[in-house]
XYZ file of C-alpha atoms in Angstrom:
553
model
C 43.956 0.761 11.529
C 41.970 -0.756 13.903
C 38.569 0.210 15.571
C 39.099 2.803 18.569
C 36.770 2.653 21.607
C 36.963 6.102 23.066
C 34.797 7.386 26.357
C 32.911 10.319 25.864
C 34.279 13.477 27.234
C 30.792 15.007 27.910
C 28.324 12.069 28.531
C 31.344 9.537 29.586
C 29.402 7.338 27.351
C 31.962 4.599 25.059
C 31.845 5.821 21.507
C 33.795 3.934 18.424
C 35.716 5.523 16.029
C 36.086 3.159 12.772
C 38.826 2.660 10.594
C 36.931 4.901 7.286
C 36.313 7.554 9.948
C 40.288 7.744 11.339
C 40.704 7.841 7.258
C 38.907 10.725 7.046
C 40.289 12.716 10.345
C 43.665 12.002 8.533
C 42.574 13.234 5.512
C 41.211 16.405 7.019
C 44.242 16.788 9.106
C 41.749 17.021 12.339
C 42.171 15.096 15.868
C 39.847 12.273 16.757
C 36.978 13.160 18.391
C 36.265 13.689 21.899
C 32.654 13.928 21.916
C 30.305 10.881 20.978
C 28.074 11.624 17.147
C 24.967 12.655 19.689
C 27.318 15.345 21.951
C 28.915 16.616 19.125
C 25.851 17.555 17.193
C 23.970 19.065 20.011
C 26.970 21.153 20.260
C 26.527 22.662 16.886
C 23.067 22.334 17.012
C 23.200 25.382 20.205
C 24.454 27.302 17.257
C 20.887 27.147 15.273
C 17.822 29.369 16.234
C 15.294 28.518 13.649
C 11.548 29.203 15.325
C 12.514 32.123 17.921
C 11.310 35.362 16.658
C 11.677 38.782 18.238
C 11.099 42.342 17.852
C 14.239 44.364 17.535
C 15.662 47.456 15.786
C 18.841 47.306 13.139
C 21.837 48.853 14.401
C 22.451 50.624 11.587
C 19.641 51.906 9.594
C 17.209 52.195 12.998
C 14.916 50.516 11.435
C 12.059 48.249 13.242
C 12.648 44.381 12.198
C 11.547 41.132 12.956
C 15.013 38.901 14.346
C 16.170 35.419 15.839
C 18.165 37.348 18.018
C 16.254 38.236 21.441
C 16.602 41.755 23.318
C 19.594 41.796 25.374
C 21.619 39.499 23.325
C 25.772 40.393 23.080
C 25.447 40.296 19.422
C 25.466 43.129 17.304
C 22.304 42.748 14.143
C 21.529 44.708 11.589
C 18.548 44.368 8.945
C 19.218 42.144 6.317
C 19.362 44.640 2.880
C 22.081 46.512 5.762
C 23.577 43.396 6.627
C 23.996 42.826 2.499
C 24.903 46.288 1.579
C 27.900 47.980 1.340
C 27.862 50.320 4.443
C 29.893 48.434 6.162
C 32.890 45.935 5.529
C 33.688 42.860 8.018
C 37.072 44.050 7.849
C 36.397 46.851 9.865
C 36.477 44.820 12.945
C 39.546 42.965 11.975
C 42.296 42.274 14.347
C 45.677 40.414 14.908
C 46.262 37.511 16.375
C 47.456 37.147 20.494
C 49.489 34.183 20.571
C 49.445 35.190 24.614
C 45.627 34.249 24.623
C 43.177 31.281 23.619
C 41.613 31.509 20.208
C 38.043 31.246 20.772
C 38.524 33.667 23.371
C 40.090 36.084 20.624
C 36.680 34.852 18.582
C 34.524 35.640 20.649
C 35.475 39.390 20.962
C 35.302 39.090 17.140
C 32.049 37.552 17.053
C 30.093 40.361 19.019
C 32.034 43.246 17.302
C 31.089 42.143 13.839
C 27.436 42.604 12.883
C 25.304 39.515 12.004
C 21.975 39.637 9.697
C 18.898 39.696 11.704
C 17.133 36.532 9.958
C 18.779 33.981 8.243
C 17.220 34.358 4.774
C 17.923 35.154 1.038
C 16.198 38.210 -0.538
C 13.617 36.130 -2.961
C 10.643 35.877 -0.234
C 7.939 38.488 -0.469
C 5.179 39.180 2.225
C 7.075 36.618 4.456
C 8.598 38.514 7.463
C 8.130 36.378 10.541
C 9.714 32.989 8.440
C 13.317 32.063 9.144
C 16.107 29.803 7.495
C 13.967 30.276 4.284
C 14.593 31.079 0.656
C 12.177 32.104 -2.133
C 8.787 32.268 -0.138
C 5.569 34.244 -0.277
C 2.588 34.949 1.627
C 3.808 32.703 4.295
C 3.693 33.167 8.509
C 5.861 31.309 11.241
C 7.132 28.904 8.180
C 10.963 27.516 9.379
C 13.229 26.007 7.678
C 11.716 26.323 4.324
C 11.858 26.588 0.672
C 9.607 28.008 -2.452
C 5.951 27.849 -0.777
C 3.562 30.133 -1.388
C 0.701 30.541 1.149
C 2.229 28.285 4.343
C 1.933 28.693 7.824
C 2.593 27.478 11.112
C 5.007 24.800 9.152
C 8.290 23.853 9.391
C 10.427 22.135 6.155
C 8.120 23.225 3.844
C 9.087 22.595 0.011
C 7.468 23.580 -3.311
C 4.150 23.662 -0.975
C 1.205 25.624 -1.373
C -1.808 26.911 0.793
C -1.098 24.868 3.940
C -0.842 24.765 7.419
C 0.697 22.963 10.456
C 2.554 20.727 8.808
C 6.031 19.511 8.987
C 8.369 17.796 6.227
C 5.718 18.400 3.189
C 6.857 18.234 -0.179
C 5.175 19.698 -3.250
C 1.610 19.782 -0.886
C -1.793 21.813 -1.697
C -4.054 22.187 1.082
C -2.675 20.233 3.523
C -3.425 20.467 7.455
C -1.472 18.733 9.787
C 0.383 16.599 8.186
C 3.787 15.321 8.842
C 6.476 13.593 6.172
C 3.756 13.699 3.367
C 4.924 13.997 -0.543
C 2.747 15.302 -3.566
C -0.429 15.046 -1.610
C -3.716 17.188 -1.657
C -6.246 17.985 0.322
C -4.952 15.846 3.225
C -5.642 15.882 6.613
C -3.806 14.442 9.718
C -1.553 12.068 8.062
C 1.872 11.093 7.979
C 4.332 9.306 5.624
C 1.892 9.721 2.893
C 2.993 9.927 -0.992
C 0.268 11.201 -3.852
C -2.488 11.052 -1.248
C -5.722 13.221 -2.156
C -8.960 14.333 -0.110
C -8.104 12.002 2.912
C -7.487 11.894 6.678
C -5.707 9.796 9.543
C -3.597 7.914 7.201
C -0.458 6.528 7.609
C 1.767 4.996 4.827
C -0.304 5.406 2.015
C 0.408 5.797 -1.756
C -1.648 7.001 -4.541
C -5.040 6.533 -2.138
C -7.779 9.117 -2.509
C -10.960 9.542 -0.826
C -9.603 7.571 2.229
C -9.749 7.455 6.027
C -8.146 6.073 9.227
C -6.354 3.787 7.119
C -2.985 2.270 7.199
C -0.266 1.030 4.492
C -3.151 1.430 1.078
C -1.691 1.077 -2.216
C -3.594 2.622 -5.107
C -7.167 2.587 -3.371
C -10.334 4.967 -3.274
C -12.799 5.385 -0.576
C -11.756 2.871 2.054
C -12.476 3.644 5.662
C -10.128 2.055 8.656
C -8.834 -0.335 6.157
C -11.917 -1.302 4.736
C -13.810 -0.497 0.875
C -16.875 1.188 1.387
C -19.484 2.491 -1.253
C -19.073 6.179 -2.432
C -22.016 7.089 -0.051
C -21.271 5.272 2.564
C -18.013 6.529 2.716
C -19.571 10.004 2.549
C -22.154 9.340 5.066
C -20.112 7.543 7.441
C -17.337 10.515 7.375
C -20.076 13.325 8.448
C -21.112 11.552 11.056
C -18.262 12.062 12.695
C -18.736 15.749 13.272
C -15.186 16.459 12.349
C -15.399 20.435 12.787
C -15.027 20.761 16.143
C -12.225 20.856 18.115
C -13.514 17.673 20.734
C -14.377 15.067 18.102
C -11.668 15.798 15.996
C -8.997 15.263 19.240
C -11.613 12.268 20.405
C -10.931 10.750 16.703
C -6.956 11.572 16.430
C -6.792 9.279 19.970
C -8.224 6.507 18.882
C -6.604 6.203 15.104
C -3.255 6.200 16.776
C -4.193 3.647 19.312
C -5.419 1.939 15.787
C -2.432 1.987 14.087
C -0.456 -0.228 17.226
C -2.471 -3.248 15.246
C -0.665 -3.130 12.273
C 3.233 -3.624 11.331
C 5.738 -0.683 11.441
C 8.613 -1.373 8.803
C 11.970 -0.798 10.654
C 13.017 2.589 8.753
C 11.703 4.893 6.577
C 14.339 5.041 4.006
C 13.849 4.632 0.325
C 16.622 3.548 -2.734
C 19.707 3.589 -0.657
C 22.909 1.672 -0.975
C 24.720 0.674 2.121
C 23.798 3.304 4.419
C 22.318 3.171 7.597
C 19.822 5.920 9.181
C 16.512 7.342 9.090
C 14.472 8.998 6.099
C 17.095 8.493 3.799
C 16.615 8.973 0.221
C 18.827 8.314 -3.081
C 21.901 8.013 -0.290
C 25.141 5.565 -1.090
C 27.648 4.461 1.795
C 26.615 6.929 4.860
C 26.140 6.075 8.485
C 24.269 7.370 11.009
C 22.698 9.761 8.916
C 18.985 11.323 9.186
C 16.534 13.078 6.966
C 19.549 12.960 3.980
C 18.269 12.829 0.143
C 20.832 12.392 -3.053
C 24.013 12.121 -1.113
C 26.832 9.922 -0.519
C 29.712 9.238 1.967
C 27.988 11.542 5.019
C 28.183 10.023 7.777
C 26.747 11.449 11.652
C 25.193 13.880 9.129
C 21.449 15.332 9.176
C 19.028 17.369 6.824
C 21.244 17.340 3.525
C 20.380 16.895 0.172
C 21.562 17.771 -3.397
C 24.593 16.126 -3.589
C 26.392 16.332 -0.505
C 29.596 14.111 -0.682
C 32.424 13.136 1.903
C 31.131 14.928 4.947
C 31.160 14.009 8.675
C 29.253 15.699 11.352
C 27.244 18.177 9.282
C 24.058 19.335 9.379
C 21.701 21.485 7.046
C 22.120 22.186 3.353
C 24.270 20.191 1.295
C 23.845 21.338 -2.096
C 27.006 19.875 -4.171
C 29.094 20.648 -0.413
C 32.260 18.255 -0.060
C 34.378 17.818 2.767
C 32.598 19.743 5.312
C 33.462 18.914 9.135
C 32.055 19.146 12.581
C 29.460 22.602 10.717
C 26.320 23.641 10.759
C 23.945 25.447 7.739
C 26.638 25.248 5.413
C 25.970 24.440 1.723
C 25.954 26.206 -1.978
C 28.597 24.131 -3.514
C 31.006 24.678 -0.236
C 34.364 22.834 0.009
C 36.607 22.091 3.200
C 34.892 23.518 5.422
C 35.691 22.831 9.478
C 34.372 23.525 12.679
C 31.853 26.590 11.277
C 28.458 28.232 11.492
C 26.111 29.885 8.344
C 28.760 29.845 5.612
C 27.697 29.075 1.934
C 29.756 29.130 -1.369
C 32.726 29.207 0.291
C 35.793 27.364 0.144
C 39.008 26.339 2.715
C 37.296 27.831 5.559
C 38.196 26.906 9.310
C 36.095 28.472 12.460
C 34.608 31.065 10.332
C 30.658 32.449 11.354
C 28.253 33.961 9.024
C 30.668 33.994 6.103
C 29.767 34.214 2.414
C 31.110 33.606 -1.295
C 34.637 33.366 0.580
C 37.633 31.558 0.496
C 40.637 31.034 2.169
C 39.269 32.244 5.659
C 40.145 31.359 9.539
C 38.563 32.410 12.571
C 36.045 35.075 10.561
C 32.583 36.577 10.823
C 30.856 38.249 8.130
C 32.680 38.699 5.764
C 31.339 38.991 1.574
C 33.503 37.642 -1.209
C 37.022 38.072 0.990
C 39.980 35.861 0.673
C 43.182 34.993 3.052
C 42.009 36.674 6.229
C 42.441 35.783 9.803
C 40.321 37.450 12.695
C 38.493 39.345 10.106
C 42.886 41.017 9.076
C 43.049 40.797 5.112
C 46.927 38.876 4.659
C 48.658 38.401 1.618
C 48.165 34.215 0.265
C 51.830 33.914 1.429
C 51.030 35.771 5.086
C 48.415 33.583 5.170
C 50.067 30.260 4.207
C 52.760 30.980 6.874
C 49.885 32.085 9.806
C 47.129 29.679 9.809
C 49.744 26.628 10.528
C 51.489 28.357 14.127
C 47.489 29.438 14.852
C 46.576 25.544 14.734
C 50.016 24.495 16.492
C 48.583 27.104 19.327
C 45.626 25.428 19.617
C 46.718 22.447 19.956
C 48.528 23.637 23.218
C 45.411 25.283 24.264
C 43.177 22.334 23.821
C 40.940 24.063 21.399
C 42.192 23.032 18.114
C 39.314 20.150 16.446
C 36.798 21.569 18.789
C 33.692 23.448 17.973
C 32.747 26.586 19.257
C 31.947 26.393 22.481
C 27.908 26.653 23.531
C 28.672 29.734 25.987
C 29.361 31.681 23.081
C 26.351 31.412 21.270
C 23.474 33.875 20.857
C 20.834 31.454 21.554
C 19.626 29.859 25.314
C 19.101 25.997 24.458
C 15.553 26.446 24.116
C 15.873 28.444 21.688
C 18.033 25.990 19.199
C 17.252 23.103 17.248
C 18.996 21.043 20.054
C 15.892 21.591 22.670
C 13.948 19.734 19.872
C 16.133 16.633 19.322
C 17.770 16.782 22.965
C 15.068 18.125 24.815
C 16.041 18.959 28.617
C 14.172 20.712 31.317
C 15.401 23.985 32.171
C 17.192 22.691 35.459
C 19.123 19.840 33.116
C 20.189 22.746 30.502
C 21.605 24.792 33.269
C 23.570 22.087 35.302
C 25.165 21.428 32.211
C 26.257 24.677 31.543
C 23.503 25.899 29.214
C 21.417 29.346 29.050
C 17.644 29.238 29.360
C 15.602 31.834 27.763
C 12.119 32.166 30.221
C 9.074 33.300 28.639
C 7.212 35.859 30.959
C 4.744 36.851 28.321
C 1.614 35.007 30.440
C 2.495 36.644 33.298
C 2.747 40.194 31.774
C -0.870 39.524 29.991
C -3.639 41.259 32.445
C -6.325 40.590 29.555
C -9.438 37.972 29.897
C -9.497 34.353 29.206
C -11.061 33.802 25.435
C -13.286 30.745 25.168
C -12.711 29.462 21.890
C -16.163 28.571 20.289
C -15.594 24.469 19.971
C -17.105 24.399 16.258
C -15.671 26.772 13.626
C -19.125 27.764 12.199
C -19.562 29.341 15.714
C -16.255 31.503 15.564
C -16.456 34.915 14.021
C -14.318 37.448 13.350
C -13.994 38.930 16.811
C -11.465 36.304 17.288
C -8.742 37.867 15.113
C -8.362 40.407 17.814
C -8.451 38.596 20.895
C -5.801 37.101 22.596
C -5.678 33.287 23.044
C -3.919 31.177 25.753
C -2.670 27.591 24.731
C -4.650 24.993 26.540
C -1.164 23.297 27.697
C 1.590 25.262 27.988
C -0.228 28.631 29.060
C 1.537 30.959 26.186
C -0.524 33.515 24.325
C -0.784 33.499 20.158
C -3.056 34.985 17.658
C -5.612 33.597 15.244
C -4.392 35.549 11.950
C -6.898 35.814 8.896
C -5.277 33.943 6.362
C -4.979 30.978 9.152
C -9.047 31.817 10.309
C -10.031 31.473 6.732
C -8.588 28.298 6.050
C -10.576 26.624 8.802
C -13.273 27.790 7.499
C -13.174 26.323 4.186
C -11.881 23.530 5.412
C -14.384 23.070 8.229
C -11.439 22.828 10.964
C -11.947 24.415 14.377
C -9.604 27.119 15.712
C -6.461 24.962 17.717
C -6.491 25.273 21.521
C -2.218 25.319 21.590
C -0.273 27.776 20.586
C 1.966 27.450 17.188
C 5.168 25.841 19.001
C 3.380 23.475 21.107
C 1.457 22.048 18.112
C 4.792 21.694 16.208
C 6.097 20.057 19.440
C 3.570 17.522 18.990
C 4.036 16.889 15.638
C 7.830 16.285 16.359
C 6.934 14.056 18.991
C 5.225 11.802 15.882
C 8.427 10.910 14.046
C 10.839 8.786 15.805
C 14.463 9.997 17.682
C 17.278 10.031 15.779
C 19.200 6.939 17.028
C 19.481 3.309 16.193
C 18.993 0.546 18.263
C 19.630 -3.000 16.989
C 16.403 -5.421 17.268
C 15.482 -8.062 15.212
C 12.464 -8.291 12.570
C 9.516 -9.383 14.947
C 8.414 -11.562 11.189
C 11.316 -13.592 10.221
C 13.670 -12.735 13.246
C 16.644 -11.224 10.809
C 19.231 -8.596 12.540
C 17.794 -4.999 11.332
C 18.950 -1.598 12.657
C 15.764 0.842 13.618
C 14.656 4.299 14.914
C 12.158 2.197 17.382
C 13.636 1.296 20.462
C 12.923 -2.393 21.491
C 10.685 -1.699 24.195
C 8.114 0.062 22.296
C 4.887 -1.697 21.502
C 4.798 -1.172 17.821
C 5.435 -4.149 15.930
C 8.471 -3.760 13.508
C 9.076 -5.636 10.545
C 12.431 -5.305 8.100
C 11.488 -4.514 4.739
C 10.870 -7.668 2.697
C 8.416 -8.422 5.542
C 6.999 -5.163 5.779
C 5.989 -5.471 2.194
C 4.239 -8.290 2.063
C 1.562 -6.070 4.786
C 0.977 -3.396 1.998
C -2.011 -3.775 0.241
């Protein structure tokens, strides 16, 4: 088979399909592609809320809860213990198929008649309401996308982390603030792409350093400062000086080590023990493309955030966990097999267009449903029924135009700027709505009659008044809340209190790790072809590995 060229039916942007990936279409008995890798995942990415939290009641047991799903929406949500319980049965809001009628139109009636869980987390975390997309965390507040922390907040991709804040993509971390792709570190502060890193700041690409500052690409060092060695107490001395408790100096400071780091080399990825795979912040991967942010899995390809032994999987994103053979999905994972053109389905098996569907097999065009088998619309069938169904509902597609499509973004819960598209597509609200996408506006600021608080600009002068007083971020105008867990970390960490608000601090941490695409440039050392997440025209100089290397110190 040879390479197809194909225009893009969204972006009209020329897209190539390869040989291995018409292999796999074949294999999953799915048409080619219409959309280019970036249109297609923004499409299921409209079907991911992970930081948008509202107040809401559950529709069955009345009770007040804490949901991704804002006031107003078409969707019906109910509590999680309800959502898990045995009140209610998915097959109550089953129905035949119309073979006079489009499917997803048929789906979407489904999808608002059948209840969905408020949050989208397990039953392990304790003390942890406001989190979201979580499992097995405690004590933690505004924490996204995260796993078995204890005592996190404001963070997002948090793993086997402890007693930290603002920080995104931190693995097995202890008192960590603002920190962003950091592993095994402690006591670090405002650093990124740091492993086994302890009582430091400002450093960038730095392994088994402690006691180190403003620094760039250390191996194995103790008490260097921008780069340099410096005696125990001059290190100490030269560190206070710098008045970092308050809030100007330590912004003044952040400037002017990023305007540092432009002198030294950038290596062209950030992947680690890979095998013929191309991406960004890959880890332990073997023969995948275009894949980001993917650890201990093999043959993904357009795929993001997987891990755990994901294998044979195109356009998929979130989980993995031993899944095979998932396409076009989103948060789908727990040892999941075949799984096409779905939303929020885990240890489940032979499942096409399904939402919110668990410990299931055999399922097409379903929401909600627990440990069911050989249903269609939510309508239990026999295996035979089933068998002889699901093949005339795909021919019908097919005539429709709908069959190898995803679900389309107008029937989603979420405006865009309230999915994990905004953050890797961001748009302004006019660009989101001339193509066809909701916007969600926040009128909170305007509603807010209160006075302006002045935050003290040192954290020795804040007291506790503060935990009750209503704060407005310095940039984007919203209001948040100083909690106490969050006001007594500053303080014994001698940070001031943040002028933005939680999101726009995320926003800016996202804004530190590069877009996921490829552009290809050549090693500005020794000139050889390398693929990399810095576009040409940046000014950071980028170096392919072997050349990168030889910078480390």
């Amino acid at each position: 088979m040879a390479t197809i060229d194909q225009a893009c039916r969204e972006c009209k942007n020329s897209f190539s399909i390869e040989e291995v990936d018409q292999a796999f279409y074949t294999k999953m008995e799915v048409p080619l592609p219409t959309l280019c890798p970036e249109d297609r995942q923004r499409r299921r990415m409209l079907w991911r809320n992970e930081r948008s939290l509202y107040h809401g009641k559950c529709e069955l047991c009345g009770k007040q809860i804490i949901t991704m799903y804002r006031p107003g929406s078409p969707y019906k949500v109910y509590c999680n213990p309800c959502w898990w319980g045995d009140r209610w049965s998915g097959l109550d809001s089953g129905r035949s198929f119309d073979f006079n009628r489009p499917f997803f139109e048929q789906f979407k009636e489904l999808l608002y008649a059948t209840p969905h869980p408020s949050l989208c987390n397990d039953a392990s975390s304790t003390n942890s309401d406001y989190v979201n997309q979580t499992s097995y965390m405690k004590d933690s507040y505004l924490v996204f996308d995260s796993d078995c922390s204890e005592s996190v907040y404001y963070s997002h991709l948090s793993k086997y982390s402890k007693s930290s804040m603002d920080c995104l993509r931190i693995y097995e971390c202890e008192l960590c603030y603002e920190c962003v792709d950091c592993e095994k570190c402690y006591q670090l502060f405002n650093s990124q792409d740091c492993q086994n890193c302890t009582d430091s700041a400002f450093l960038r690409d730095c392994r088994n350093c402690n006691h180190c500052f403003g620094s760039v690409g250390l191996r194995n060092k103790e008490y260097y400062f921008f780069n340099k060695p410096l005696s125990k107490e001059a290190y100490e001395a030269t560190i206070a000086a710098f008045n970092l408790d308050t809030h100007g100096n330590r912004e003044k400071l952040k400037a002017e080590v990023r305007q540092w780091f432009l002198n030294f080399s950038f290596k062209a990825d950030h992947n680690m023990n890979n095998e013929n795979s191309t991406g960004d912040y890959l880890k332990n991967t073997k023969d995948c493309s275009f894949a980001f942010d993917c650890q201990d899995v093999r043959d993904c390809h357009f795929c993001s955030n997987l891990s755990n032994g994901a294998t044979d999987c195109y356009d998929y994103d979130v989980w993995g966990f031993k899944a095979e053979l998932i396409y076009d999905s989103i948060t789908v994972g727990d040892r999941a097999r075949k799984v096409l053109f779905s939303n929020t389905c885990w240890g489940v098996d032979e499942l096409m267009y399904c939402d919110n569907c668990m410990f299931s097999s055999n399922l097409f065009g379903c929401v909600g449903l627990k440990k069911n088998t050989y249903c269609i619309l939510n309508k239990q069938y026999s295996k035979e029924e089933y068998e002889v169904l699901v093949p005339r509902i795909i021919e019908h597609m097919q005539k429709t135009g709908e069959w190898g499509e995803f679900f389309p973004s107008t029937m989603s819960a979420f405006a865009y700027n309230e999915t994990v598209a905004s953050i890797y597509y961001p748009l302004s609200p006019q660009e989101a709505q001339s193509m066809g996408y909701s916007w969600k506006e926040d009128d909170e600021s305007s509603n807010y009659k209160g006075p302006d608080v002045q935050v003290p600009a040192k954290i020795s002068d804040v007291n506790d008044a503060i935990l009750k007083q209503i704060l407005r971020c310095k940039k984007t105008d919203k209001l948040y809340r100083v909690i106490p867990q969050e006001l007594a970390f500053y303080r014994q960490m001698q940070l001031p209190v943040p002028l933005l608000c939680p999101e726009e601090r995320h926003v800016q941490r996202m804004s530190q790790r590069n877009p996921r695409k490829l552009w290809p440039r050549h090693c500005d050392a020794c000139q050889t072809s390398i693929q990399s997440t810095y576009a040409p025209n940046r000014p950071e100089k980028v170096l392919c590995e072997a050349c990168y290397l030889k910078t480390v110190y």
